[in-house]
Coordinates of C-alpha atoms in Angstrom, one line a residue:
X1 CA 0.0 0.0 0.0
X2 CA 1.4 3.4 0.9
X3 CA 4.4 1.9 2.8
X4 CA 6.8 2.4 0.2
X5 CA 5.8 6.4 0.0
X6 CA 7.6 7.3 3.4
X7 CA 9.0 6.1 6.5
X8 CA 5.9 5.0 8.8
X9 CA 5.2 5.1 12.2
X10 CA 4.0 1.8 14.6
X11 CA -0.1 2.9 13.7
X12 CA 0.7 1.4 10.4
X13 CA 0.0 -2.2 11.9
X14 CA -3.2 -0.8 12.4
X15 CA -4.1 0.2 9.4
X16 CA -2.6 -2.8 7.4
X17 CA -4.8 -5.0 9.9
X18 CA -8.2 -3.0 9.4
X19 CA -11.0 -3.4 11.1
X20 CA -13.7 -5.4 11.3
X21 CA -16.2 -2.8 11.8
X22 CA -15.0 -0.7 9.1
X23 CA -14.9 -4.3 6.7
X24 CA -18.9 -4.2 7.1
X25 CA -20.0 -4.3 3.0
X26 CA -23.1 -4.2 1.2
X27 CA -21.9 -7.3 -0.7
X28 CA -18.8 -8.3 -2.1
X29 CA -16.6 -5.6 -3.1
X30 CA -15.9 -4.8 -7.2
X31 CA -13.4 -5.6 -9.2
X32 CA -10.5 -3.4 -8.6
X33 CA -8.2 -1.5 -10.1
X34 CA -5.1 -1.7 -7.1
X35 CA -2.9 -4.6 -6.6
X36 CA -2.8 -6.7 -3.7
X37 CA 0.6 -7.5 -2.1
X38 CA 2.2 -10.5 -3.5
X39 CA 0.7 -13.8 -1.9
X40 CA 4.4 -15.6 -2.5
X41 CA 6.4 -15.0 0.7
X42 CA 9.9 -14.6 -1.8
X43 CA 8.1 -12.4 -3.9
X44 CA 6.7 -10.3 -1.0
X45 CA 10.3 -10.2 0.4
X46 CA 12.0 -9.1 -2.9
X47 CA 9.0 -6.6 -3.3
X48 CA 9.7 -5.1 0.4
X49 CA 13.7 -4.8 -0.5
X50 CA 12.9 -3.0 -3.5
X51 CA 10.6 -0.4 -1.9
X52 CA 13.3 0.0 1.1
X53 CA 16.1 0.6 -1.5
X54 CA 13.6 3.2 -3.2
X55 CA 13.1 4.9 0.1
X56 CA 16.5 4.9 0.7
X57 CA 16.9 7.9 -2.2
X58 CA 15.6 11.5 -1.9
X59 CA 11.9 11.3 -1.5
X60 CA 9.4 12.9 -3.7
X61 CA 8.6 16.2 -1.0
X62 CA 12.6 16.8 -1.8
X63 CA 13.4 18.3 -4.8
X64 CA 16.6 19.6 -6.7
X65 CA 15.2 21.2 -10.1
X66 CA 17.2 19.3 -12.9
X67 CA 17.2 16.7 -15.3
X68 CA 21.0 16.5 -15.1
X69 CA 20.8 12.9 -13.4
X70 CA 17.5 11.6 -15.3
X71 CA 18.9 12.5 -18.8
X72 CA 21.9 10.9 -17.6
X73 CA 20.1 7.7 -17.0
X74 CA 18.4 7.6 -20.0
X75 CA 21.3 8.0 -21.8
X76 CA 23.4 4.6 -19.9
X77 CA 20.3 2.7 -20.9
X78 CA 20.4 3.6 -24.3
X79 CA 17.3 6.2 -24.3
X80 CA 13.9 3.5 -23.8
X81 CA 11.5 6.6 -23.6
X82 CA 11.9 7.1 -27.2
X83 CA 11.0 3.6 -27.9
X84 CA 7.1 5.0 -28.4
X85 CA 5.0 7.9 -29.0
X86 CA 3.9 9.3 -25.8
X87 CA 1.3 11.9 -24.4
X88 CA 2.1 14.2 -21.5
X89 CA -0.1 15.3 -18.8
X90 CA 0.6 18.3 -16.5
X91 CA -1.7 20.7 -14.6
X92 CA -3.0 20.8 -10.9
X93 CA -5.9 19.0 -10.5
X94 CA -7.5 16.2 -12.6
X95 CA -4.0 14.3 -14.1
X96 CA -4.6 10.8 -12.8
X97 CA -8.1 10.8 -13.6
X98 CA -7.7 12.0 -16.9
X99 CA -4.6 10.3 -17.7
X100 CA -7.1 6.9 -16.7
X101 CA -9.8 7.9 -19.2
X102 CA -7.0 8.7 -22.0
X103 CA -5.5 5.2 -21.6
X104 CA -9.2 3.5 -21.4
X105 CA -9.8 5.6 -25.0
X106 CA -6.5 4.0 -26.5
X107 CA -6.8 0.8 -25.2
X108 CA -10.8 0.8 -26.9
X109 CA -8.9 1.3 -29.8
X110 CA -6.7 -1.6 -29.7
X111 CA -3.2 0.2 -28.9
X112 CA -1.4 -1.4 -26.3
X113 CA -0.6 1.3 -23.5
X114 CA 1.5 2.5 -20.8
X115 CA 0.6 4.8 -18.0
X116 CA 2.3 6.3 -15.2
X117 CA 0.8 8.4 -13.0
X118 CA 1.8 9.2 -9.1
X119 CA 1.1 9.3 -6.5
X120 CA -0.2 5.8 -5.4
X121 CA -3.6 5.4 -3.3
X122 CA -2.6 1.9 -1.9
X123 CA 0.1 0.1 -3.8
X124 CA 3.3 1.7 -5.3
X125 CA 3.0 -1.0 -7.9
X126 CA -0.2 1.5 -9.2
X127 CA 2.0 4.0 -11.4
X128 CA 3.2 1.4 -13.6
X129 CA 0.7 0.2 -15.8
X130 CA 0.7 -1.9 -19.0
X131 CA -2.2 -2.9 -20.8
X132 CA -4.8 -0.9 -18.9
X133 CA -3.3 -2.9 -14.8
X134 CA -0.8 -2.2 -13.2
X135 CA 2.0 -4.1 -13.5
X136 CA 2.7 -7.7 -11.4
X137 CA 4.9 -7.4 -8.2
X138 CA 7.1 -9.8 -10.2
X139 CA 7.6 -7.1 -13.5
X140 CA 7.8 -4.3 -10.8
X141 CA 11.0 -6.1 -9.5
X142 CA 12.4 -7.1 -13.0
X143 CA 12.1 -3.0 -13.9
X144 CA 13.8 -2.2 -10.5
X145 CA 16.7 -5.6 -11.1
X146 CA 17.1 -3.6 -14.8
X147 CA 18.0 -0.2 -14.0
X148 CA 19.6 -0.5 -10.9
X149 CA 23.2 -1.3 -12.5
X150 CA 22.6 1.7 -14.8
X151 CA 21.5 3.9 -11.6
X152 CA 24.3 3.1 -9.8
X153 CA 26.5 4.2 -12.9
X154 CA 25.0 8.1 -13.0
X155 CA 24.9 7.9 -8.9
X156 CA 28.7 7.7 -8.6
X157 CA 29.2 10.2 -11.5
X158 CA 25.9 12.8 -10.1
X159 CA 26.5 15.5 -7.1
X160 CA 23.1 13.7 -5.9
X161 CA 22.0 10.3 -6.5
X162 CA 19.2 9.5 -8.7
X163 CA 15.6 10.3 -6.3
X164 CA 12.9 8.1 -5.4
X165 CA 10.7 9.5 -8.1
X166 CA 13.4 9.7 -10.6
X167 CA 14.3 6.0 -10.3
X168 CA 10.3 5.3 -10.8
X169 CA 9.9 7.4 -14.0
X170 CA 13.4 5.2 -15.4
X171 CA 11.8 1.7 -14.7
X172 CA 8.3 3.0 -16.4
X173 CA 10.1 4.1 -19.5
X174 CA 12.5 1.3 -19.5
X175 CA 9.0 -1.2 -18.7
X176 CA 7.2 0.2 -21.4
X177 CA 10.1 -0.2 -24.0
X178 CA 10.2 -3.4 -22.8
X179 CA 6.6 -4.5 -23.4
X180 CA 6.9 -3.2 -26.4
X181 CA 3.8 -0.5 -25.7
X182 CA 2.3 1.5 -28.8
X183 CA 1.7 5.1 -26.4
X184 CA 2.6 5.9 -23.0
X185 CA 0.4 8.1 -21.1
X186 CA 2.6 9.6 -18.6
X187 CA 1.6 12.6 -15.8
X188 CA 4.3 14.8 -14.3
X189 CA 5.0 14.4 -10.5
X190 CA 5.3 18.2 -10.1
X191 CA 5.5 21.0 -12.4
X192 CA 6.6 20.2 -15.9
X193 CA 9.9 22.2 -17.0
X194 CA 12.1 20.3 -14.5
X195 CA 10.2 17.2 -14.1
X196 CA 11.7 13.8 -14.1
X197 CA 9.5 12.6 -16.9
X198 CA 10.4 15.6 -19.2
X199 CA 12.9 13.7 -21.1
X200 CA 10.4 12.2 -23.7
X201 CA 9.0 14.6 -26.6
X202 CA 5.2 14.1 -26.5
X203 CA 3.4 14.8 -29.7
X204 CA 0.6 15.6 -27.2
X205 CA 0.8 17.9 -24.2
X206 CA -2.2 18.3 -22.5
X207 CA -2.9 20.6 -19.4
X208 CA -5.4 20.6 -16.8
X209 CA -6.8 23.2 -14.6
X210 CA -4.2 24.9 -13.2
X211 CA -4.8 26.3 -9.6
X212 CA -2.4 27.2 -6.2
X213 CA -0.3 24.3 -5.1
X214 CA 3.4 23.3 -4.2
X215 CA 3.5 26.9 -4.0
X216 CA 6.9 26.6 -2.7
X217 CA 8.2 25.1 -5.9
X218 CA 6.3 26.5 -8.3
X219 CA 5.9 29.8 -7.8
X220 CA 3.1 31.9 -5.8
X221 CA 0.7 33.1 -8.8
X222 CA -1.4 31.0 -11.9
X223 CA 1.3 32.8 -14.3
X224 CA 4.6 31.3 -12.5
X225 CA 2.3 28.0 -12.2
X226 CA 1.4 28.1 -15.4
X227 CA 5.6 29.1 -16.9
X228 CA 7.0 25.4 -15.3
X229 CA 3.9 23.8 -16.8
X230 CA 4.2 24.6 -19.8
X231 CA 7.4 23.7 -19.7
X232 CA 6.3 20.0 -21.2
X233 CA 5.3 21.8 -24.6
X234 CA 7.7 20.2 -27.1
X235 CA 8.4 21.7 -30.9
X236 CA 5.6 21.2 -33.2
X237 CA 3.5 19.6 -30.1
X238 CA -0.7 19.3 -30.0
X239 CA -1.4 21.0 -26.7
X240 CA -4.7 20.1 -25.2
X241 CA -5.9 23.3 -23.1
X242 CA -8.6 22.6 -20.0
X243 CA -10.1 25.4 -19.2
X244 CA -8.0 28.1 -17.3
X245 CA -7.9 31.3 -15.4
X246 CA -6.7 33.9 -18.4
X247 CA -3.5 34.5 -16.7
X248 CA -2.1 31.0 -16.9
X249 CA -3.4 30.6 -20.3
X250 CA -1.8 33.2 -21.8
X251 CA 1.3 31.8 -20.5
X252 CA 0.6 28.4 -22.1
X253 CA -0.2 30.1 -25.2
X254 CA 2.7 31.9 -25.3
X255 CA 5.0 29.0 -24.8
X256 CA 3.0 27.5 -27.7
X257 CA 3.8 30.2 -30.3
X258 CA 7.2 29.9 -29.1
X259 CA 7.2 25.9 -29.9
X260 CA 4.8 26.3 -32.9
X261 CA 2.7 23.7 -31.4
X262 CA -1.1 23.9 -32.2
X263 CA -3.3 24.4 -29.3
X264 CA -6.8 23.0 -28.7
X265 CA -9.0 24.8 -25.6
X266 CA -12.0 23.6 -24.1
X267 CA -15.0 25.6 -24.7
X268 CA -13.6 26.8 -27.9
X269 CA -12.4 24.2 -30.1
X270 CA -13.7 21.3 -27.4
X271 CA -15.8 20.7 -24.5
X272 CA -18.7 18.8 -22.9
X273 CA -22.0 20.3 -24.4
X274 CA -24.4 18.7 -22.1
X275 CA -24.2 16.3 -18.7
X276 CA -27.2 14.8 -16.6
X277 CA -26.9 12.7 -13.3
X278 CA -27.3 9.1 -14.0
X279 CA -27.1 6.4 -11.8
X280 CA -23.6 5.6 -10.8
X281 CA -22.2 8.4 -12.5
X282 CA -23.6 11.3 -15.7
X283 CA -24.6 10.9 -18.9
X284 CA -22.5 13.5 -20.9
X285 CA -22.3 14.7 -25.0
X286 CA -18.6 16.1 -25.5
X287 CA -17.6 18.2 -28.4
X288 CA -14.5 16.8 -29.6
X289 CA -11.7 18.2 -32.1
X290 CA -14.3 16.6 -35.0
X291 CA -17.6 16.5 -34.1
X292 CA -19.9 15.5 -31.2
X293 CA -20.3 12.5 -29.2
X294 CA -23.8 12.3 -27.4
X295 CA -24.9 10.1 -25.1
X296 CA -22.1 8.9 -23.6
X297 CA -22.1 6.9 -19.8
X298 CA -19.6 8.3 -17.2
X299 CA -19.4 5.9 -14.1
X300 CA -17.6 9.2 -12.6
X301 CA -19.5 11.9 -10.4
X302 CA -19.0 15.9 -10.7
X303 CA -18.8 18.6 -13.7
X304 CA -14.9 18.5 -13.5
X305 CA -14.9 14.7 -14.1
X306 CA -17.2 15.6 -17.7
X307 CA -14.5 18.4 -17.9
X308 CA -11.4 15.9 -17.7
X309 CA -13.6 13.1 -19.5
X310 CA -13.5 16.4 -22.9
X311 CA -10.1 17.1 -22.3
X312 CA -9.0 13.8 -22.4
X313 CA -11.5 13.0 -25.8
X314 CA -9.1 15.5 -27.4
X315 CA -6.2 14.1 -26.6
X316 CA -6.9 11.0 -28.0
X317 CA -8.2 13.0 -31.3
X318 CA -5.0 14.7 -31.5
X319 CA -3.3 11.4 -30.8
X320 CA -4.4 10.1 -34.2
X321 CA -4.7 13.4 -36.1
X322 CA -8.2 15.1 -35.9
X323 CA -8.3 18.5 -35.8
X324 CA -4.6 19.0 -35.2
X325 CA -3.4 22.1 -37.4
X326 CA -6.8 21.6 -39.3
X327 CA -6.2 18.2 -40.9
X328 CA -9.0 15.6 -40.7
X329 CA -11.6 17.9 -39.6
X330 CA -15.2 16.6 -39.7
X331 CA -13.6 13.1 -39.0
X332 CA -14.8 11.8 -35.6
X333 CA -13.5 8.4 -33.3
X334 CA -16.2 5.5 -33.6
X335 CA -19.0 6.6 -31.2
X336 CA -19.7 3.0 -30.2
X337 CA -15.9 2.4 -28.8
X338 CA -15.7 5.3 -27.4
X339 CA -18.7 5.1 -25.4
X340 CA -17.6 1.2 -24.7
X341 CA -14.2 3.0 -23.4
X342 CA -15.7 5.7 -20.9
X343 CA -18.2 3.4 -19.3
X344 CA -15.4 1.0 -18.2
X345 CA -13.0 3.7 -16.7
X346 CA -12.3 3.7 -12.8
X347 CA -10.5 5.9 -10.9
X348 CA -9.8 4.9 -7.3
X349 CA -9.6 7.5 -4.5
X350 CA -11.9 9.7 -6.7
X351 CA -15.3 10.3 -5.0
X352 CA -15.1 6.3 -5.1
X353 CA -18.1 4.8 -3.3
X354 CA -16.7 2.0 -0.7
X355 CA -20.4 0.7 1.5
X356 CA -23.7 1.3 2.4
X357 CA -25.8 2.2 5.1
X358 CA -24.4 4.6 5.7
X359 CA -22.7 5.8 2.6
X360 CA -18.7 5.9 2.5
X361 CA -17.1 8.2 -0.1
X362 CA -13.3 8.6 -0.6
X363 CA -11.8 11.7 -2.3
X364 CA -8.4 12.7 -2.5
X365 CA -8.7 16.2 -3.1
X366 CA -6.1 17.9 -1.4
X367 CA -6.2 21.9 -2.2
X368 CA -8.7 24.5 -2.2
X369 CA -9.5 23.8 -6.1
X370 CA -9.6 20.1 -5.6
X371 CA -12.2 20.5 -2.4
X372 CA -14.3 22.6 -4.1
X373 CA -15.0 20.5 -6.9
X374 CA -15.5 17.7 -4.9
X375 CA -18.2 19.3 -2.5
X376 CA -20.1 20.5 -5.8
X377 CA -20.1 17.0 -7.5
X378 CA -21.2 15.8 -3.9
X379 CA -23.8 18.4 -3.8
X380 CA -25.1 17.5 -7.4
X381 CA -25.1 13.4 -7.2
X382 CA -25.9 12.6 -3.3
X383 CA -28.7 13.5 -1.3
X384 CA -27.3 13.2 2.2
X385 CA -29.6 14.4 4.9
X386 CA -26.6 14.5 6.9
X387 CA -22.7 14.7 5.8
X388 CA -19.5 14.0 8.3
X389 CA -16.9 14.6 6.7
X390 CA -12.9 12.8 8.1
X391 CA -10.0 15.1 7.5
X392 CA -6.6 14.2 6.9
X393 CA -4.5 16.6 4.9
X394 CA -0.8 17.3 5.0
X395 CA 1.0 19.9 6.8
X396 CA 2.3 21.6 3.6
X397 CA -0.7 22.3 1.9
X398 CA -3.3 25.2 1.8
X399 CA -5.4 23.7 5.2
X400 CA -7.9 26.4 5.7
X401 CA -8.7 26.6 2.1
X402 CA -9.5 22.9 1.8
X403 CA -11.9 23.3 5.1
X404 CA -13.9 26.3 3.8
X405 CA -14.1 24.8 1.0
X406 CA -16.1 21.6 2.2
X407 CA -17.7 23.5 5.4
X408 CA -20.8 24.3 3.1
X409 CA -21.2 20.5 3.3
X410 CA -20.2 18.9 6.0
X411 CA -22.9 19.0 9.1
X412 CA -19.8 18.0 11.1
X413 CA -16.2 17.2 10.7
X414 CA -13.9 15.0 12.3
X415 CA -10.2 15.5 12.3
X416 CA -7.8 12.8 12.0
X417 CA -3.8 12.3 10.8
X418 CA -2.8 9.2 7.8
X419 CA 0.7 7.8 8.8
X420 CA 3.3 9.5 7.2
X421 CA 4.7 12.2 8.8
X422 CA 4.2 15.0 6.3
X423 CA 0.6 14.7 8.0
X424 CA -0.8 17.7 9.9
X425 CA -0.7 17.6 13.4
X426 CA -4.0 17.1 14.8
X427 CA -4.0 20.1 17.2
X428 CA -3.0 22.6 14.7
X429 CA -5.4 21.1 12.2
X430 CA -8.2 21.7 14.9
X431 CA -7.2 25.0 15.5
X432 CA -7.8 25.9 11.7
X433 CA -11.1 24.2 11.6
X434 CA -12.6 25.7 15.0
X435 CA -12.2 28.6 13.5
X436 CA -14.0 27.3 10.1
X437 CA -16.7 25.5 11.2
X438 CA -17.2 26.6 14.9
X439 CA -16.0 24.1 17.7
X440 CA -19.6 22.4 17.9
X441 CA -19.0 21.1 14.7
X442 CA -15.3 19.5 15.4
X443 CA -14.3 16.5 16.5
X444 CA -10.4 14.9 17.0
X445 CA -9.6 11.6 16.5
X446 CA -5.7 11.6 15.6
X447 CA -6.2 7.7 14.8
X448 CA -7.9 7.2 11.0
X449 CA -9.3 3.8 12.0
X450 CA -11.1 5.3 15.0
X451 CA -11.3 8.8 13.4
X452 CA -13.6 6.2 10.4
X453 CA -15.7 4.6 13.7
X454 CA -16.8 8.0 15.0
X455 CA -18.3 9.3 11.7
X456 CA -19.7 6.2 10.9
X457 CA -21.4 6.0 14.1
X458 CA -22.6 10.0 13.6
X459 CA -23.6 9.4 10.6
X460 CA -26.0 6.3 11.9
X461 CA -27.2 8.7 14.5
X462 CA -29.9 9.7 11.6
X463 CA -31.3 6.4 11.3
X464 CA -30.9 3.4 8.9
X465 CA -33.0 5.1 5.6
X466 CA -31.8 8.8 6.6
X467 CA -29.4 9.3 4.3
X468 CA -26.5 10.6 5.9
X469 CA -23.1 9.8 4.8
X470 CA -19.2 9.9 5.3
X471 CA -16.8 11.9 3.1
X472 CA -13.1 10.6 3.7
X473 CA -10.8 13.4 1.8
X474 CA -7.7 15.5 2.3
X475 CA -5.3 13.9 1.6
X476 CA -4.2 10.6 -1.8
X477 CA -2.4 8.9 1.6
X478 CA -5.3 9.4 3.6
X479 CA -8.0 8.5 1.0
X480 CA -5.5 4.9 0.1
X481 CA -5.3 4.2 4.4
X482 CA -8.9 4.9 4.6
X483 CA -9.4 2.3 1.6
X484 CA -7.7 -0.5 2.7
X485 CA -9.0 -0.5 6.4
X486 CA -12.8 -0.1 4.3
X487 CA -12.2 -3.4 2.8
X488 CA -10.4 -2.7 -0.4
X489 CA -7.1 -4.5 -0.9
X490 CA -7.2 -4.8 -4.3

């Protein structure tokens, strides 16, 4: 699960052993999308040594700007990343989920694919993916066995040795050449200009809403945001525009012109023309780069799930030539796959249903833009009589923002911490919230399983056929904990 993300603390035995409470289910659980741990003790063992020699590098919250060391690794293995045609997904909100329905649209259309996305709900194994799943504990090892001889080559010749994420984004490219895959879909970690997975030239760039976060890094306004960003834009590029504040997008524009890529926006040359709640998700018709395609099934709740659903339409158009620079206009996907595509896309952690009685949502928004989509999608699809919301966000992140953002919707909110130790202390977060909600409304419960128990139990306190739920958000690492201890290990 997370394990392999940071050093943990002893709660971690609770939260790998769950609860039985928590477990209850209104049936079996789903086919999932997240690997389980290896059942094979050797396997488990070699999988466990991997992750510990990947935590022993610079984690992903530390960050020296270059692409000195990944360019250098590329280049000892004989440069796998341009093995394939790729498409490149930066922005602040929406990359995993729309990087999921770009792969489901390829994979309709019999390509073979490769995704990597980060950061892992449960299993680190999740940001390597070939053919749609991610890949086997046993080909997460081989990639790691491959390039370690090569990473130890640029770590004795680098002022720093290779990172954590650095390392990853090498096995994915050198796992997808190795497949052989026909596209890789791969989403930055942070950022774009600098970022590890900036060495391949993506005939696509696509960019989603960009918004406030890793301020630290990025810069403190939508335009410095928006400069590293763009930074994925390659020469003669298709860039895929979501919609964005006018600052940012004349940044992105501008690096365009400067490229001579073409650009396609939402809401001019793209977009979702019309969306209605259906069960289990929306029914949505998206205006893509060639024509319309009505009537399409989402299993996905919330207007910025339609949004990433158009954006990522586009891509895939681009991907095989319509609309790009005006060629093949009027030329549209088959309908029929691509509505077979978007009903069988999944995205776990993403307002993902886990019981019953009383309803138990995960989300793993984690900044002021993220929340408030996620409280207006939960607003538009669920009629809770009664929402608690469970709170676990990270210390470095915009806290208040992400409370007033949900305070419209939670009835009451209790405060918890996820394992790592970039999580927010518990006292500070309840300080921030009194102040947001009003102390009535706030509980403490700095352990998750319990912090789960309490809402649950205030949640039942409006009867069986009420309609009160439980939101679990603030954090991926809290939203992947929360999972597992729900029932979900796979």
């Amino acid at each position: 699960m997370v394990g392999a993300e940071t050093d943990r603390d002893p709660d971690l035995a609770v939260i790998e052993a769950g609860s039985r409470t928590l477990r209850a289910q209104a049936g079996p659980p789903e086919a999932d999308v997240v690997p389980a741990r290896p059942e094979d003790p050797e396997t488990e063992r070699a999988l466990r040594a991997v992750e510990s020699e990947l935590m022993d590098r610079w984690p992903e919250t530390r960050l020296d700007p270059s692409l000195d060391r990944i360019r250098a690794l590329m280049d000892v293995m004989g440069e796998p990343q341009r093995a394939y045609p790729s498409i490149h997904i930066t922005g602040t909100n929406g990359k995993t989920s729309t990087a999921r329905v770009i792969e489901a649209l390829l994979s309709a259309f019999e390509l073979r694919t490769g995704r990597y996305t980060s950061p892992h709900v449960q299993s680190i194994m999740e940001r390597i993916s070939v053919d749609g799943a991610p890949v086997s504990a046993e080909r997460f090892i081989d990639a790691y066995e491959d390039v370690k001889p090569f990473a130890e080559m640029v770590d004795a010749q680098q002022p720093h040795r290779l990172s954590f994420f650095e390392m990853l984004t090498g096995m994915a490219y050198a796992a997808f050449a190795d497949a052989p895959v026909d596209v890789a879909v791969v989403e930055v970690g942070m950022g774009g200009s600098w970022d590890a997975t900036n060495v391949i030239d993506a005939g696509v760039s696509v960019i989603t809403p960009i918004s406030l976060d890793h301020t630290a890094r990025l810069g403190d306004t939508p335009e410095k945001i928006a400069g590293e960003k763009s930074g994925v834009v390659k020469k003669d590029a298709t860039v895929v525009l979501a919609q964005q504040p006018v600052e940012a997008a004349s940044v992105v524009l501008k690096r365009a012109a400067e490229e001579d890529a073409a650009v396609a926006r939402e809401g001019l040359e793209f977009g979702v023309v019309a969306r209605e709640v259906a069960v289990g998700g929306q029914l949505i018709t998206l205006r893509g780069l060639g024509g319309e395609y009505p009537e399409i099934f989402l299993p996905m709740h919330g207007a910025h799930m339609a949004h990433n659903a158009a954006v990522a339409l586009a891509a895939v158009e681009a991907f095989f030539g319509i609309g790009a620079r005006g060629t093949d206009q009027g030329r549209t996907l088959d309908a029929d796959v691509v509505r077979q595509a978007f009903a069988s896309v999944s995205s776990p952690g993403r307002l993902e249903l886990m019981r019953t009685s009383p309803a138990v949502l995960l989300d793993a928004a984690h900044n002021p833009a993220g929340a408030r989509a996620t409280a207006e999608a939960v607003a538009e699809a669920f009629s809770f009589s009664r929402l608690v919301g469970v709170v676990g966000p990270s210390s470095d992140k915009d806290v208040r923002g992400l409370l007033e953002a949900f305070e419209p919707i939670f009835a009451e909110v209790v405060l918890t911490r996820n394992s790592t130790p970039r999580a927010m202390d518990v006292d500070e977060l309840a300080a921030v919230a009194v102040e947001v909600f009003g102390e009535d409304r706030v509980q403490v419960e700095p352990r998750l399983d319990s912090a789960l128990e309490e809402a649950i139990t205030l949640a039942e306190e409006e009867g069986e056929y009420a309609g009160a739920g439980v939101l679990v958000t603030g954090s991926v690492i809290t939203a992947g904990e929360a999972r597992l201890l729900l029932g979900r290990e796979r």
